[in-house]
mmCIF file of C-alpha atoms in Angstrom:
data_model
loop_
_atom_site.group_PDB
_atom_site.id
_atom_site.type_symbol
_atom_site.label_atom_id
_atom_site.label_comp_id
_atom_site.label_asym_id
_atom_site.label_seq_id
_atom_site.Cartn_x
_atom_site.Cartn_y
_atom_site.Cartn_z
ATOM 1 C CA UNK G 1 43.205 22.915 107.331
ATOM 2 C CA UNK G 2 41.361 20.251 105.230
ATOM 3 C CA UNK G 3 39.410 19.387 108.491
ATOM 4 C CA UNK G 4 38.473 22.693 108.835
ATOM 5 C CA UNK G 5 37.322 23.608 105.392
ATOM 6 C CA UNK G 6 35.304 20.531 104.758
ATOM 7 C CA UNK G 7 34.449 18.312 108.072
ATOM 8 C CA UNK G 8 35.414 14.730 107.047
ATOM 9 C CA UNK G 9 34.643 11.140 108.536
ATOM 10 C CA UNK G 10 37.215 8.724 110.173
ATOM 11 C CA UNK G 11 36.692 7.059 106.314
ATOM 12 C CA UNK G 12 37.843 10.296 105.116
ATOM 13 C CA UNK G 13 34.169 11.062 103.508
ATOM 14 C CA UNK G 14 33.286 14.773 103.369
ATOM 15 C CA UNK G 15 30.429 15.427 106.015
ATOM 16 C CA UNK G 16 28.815 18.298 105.507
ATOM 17 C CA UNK G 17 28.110 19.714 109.370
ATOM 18 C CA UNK G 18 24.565 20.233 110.472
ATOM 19 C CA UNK G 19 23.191 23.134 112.097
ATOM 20 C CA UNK G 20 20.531 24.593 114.610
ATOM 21 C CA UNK G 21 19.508 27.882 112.705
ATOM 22 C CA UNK G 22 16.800 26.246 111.411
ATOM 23 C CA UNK G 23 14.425 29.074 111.622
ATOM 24 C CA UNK G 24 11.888 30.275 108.699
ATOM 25 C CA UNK G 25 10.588 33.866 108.094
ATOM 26 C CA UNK G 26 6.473 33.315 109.546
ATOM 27 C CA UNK G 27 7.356 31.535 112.561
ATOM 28 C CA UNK G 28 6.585 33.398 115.846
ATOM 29 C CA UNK G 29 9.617 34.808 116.110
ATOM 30 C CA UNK G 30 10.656 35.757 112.647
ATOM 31 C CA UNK G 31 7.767 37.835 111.425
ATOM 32 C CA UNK G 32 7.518 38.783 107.729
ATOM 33 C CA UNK G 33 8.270 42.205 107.872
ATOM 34 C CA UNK G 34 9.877 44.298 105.187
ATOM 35 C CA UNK G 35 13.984 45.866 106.318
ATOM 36 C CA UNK G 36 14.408 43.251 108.806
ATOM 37 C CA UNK G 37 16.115 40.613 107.554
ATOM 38 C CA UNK G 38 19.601 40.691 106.135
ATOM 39 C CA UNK G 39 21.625 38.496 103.669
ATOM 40 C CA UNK G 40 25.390 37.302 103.449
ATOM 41 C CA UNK G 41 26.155 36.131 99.997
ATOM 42 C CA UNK G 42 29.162 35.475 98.762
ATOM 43 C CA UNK G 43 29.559 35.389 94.821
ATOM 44 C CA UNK G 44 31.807 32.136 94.785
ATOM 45 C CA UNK G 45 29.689 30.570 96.251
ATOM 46 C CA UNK G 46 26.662 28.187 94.281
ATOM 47 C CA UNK G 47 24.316 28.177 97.458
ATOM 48 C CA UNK G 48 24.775 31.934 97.766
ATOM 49 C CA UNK G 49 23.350 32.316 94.138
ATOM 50 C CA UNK G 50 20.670 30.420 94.652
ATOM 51 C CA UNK G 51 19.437 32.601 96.951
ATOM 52 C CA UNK G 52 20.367 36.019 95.360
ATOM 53 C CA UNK G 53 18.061 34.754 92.356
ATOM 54 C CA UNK G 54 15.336 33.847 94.653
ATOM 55 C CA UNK G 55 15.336 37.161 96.567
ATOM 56 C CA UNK G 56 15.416 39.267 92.964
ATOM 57 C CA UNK G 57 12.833 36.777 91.153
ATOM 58 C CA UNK G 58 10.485 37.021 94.111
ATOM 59 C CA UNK G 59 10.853 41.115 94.143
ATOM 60 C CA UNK G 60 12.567 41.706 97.618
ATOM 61 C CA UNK G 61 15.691 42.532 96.741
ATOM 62 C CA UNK G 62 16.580 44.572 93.860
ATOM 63 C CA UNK G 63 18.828 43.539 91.018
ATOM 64 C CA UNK G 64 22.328 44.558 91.369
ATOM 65 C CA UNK G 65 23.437 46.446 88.322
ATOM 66 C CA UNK G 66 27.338 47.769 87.772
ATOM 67 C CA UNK G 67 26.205 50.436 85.731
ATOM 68 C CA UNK G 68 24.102 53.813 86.954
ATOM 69 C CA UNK G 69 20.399 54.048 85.310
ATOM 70 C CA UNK G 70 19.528 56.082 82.784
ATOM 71 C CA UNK G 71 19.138 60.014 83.722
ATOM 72 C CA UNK G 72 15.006 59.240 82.827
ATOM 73 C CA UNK G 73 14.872 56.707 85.410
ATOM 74 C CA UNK G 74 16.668 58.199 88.028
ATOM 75 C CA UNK G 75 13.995 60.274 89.049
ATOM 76 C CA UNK G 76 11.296 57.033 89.203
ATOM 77 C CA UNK G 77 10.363 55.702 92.316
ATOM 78 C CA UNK G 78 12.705 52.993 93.475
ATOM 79 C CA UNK G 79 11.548 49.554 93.770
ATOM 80 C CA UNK G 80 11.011 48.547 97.727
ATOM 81 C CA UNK G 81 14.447 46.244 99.351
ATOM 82 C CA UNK G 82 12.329 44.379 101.511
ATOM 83 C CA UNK G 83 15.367 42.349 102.186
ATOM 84 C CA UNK G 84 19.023 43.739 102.356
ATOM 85 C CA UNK G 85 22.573 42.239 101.850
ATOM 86 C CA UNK G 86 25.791 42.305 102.214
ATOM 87 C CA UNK G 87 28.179 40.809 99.537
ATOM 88 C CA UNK G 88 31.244 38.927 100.873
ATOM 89 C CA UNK G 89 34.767 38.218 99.986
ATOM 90 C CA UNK G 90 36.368 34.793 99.959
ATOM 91 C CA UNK G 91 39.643 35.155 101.581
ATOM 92 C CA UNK G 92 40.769 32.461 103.799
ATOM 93 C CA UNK G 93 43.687 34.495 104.729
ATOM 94 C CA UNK G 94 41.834 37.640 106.450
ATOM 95 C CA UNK G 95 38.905 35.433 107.553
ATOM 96 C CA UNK G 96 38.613 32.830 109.854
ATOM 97 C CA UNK G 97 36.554 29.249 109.969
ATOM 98 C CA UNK G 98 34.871 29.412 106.119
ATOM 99 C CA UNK G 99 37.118 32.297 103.986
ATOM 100 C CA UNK G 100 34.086 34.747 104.107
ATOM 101 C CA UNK G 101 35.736 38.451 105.008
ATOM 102 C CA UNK G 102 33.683 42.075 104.383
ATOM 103 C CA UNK G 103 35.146 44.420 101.938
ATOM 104 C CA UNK G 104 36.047 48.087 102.968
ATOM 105 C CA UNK G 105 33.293 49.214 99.833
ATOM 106 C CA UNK G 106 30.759 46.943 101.147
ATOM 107 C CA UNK G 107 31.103 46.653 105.445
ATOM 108 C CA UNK G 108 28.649 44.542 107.709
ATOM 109 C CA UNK G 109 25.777 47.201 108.438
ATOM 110 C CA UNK G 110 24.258 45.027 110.866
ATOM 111 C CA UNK G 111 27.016 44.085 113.507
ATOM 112 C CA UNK G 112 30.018 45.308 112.164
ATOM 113 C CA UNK G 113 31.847 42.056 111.949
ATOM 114 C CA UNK G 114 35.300 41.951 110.349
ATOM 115 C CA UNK G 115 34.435 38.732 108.835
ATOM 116 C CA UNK G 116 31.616 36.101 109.011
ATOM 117 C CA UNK G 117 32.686 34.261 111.837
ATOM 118 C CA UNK G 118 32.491 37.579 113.837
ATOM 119 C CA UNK G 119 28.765 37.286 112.652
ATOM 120 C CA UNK G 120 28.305 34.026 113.942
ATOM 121 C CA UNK G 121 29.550 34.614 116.915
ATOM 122 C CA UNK G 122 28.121 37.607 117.776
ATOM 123 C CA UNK G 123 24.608 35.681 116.848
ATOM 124 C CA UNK G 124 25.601 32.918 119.060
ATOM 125 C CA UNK G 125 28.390 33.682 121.453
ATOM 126 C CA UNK G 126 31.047 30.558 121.685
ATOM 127 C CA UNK G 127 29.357 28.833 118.274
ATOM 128 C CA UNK G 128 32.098 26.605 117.126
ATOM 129 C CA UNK G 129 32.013 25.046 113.782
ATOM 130 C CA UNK G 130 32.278 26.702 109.829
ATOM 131 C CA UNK G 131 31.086 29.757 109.136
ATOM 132 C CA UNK G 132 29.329 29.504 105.934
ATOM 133 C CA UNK G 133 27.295 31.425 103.774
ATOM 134 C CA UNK G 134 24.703 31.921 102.531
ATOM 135 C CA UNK G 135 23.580 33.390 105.976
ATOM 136 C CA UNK G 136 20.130 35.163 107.107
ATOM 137 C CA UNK G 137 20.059 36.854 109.870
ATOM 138 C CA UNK G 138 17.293 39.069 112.001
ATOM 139 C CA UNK G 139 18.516 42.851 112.293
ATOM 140 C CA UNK G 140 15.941 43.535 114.894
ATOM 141 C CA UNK G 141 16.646 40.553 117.611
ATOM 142 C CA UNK G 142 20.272 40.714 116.156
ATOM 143 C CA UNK G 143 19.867 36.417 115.914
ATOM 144 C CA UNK G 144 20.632 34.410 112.901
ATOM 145 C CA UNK G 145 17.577 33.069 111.543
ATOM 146 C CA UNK G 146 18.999 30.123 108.677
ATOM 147 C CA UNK G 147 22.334 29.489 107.465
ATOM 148 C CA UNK G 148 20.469 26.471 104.952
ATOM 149 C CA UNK G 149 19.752 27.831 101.659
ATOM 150 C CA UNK G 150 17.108 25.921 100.456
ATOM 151 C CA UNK G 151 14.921 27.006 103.716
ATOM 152 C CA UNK G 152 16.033 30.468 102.825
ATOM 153 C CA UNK G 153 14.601 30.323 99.226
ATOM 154 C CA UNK G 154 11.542 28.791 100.869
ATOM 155 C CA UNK G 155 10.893 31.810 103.172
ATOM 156 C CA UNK G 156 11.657 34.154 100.186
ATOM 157 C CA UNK G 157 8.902 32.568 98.345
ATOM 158 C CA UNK G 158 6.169 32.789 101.173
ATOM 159 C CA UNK G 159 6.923 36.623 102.126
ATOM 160 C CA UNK G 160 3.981 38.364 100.531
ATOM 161 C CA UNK G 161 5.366 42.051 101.126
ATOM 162 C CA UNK G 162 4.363 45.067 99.060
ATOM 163 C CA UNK G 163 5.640 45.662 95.436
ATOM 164 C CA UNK G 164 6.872 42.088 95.138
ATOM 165 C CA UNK G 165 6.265 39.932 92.419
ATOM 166 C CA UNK G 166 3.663 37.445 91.578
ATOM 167 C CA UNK G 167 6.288 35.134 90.659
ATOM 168 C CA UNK G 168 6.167 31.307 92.693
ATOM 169 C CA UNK G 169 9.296 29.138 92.952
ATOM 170 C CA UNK G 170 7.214 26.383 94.863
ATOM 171 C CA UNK G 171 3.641 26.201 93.645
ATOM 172 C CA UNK G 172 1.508 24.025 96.070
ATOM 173 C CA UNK G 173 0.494 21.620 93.514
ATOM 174 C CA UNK G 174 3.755 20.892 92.602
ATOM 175 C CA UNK G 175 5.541 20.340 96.194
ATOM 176 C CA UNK G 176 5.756 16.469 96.184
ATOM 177 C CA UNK G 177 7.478 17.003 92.893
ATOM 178 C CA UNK G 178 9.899 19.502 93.748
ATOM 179 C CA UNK G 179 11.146 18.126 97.050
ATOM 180 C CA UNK G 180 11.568 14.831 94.844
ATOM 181 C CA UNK G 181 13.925 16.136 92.358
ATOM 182 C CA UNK G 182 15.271 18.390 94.780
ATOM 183 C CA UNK G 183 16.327 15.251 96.804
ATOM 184 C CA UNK G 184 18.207 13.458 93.759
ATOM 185 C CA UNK G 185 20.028 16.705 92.611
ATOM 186 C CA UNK G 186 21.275 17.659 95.905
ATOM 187 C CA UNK G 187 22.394 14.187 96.583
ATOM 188 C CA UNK G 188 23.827 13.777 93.176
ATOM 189 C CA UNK G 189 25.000 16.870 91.611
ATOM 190 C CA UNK G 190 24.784 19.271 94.667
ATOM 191 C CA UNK G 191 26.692 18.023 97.324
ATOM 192 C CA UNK G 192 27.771 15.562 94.950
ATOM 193 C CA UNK G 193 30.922 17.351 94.374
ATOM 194 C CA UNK G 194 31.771 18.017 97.410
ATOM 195 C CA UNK G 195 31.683 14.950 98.533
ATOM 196 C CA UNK G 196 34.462 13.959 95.600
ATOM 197 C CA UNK G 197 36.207 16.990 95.379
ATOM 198 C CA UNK G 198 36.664 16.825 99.593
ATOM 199 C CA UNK G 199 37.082 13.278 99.663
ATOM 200 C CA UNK G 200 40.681 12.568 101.950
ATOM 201 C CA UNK G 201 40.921 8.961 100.556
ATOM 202 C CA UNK G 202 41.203 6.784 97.724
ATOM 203 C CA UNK G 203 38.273 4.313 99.427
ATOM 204 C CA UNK G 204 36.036 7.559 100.178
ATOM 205 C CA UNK G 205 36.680 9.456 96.484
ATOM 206 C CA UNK G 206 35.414 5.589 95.192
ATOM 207 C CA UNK G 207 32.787 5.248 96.914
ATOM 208 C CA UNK G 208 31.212 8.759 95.765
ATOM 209 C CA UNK G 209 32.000 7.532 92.200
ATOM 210 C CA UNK G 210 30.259 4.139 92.201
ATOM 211 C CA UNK G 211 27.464 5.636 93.835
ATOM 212 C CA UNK G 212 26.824 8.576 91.552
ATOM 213 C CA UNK G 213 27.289 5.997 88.682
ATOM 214 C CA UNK G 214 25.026 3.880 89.929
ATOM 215 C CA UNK G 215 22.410 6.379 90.508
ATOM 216 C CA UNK G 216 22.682 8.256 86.694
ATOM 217 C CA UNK G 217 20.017 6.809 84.156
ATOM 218 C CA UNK G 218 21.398 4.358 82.149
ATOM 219 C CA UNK G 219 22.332 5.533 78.702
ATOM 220 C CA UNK G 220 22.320 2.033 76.451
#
């Protein structure tokens, strides 16, 4: 079960498994185009957040609110959803390879997947490995387009689409800087505690340890 959750190495070092959707929303095949892509998020999950607050911060996907708007707002017109999703449950014991199930109140619109590994499968037929989230996937070519969300966010941020905002998460000036920092928190804080709270073995849990130490400014 622990093998399947989080991949590990002979070591017993979590491993987080690479993947081949790779793709980015401009390239040849993925066209920015408003109502075509679609999102899996999953609310336990960190990653999936990241890109919910991307997608409402850059104006394609509309806030989720729990409450209905005010009767003198109802009859405004409604923001464009350039981008759709789908909000998942984690339940390991109704899903299969990752936890991630649909909910009867909020079902998979696109392929009508049970749970997420339906989804990847359907995408590509035979895939083995975890099914994880957050997922973006093309409605029209019914193909999964990333499964990485810090390519997601970057895709978010370059679809110019009508009605969305003005707002930039990764400013051309400030690139160099950003994939910088980005490096050391993912490494360190990120996937940091995965690769601690996953670690199999004394030696492996240790070796995360020393290395995080040894990588945190010094505070003398």
């Amino acid at each position: 079960m622990m093998q399947e959750l989080a991949p590990q190495t002979a070591k017993g070092q979590y491993s987080r498994p690479q993947y081949t959707f790779n793709g980015h929303i401009g390239d040849a095949q993925f066209p920015s185009e408003s109502g075509r892509y679609h999102l899996y998020l999953g609310n336990a999950c960190p990653w999936c957040h990241r890109v919910a607050l991307a997608a409402v911060l850059r104006g394609h996907l509309v806030a989720p609110t729990a409450t209905a708007p005010p009767p003198q707002q109802r009859q405004r017109p409604q923001p464009l959803q350039h981008v759709t999703l789908t909000r998942l449950e984690d339940d390991p014991t109704r899903a299969r390879r990752g936890g991630w199930v649909f909910r009867a109140v909020d079902p998979d619109p696109v392929f009508r997947a049970a749970d997420l590994w339906e989804v990847y499968d359907t995408c590509q037929p035979g895939f083995r490995g975890r099914c994880t989230a957050p997922l973006m996937v093309d409605r029209v070519r019914r193909v999964a387009v990333c499964n990485e969300s810090a390519e997601i966010v970057r895709s978010l941020d370059e679809m110019h689409l009508p009605g969305c905002t003005d707002v930039q998460l990764r400013p051309r000036h400030l690139v160099a800087q950003i994939e910088q920092l980005n490096t050391k928190i993912y490494s360190a804080v990120n996937n940091g505690v995965y690769r601690s709270g996953f670690a199999t073995t004394q030696e492996a849990y240790e070796t995360v340890q020393v290395r995080q130490y040894l990588t945190q400014p010094s505070r003398s």
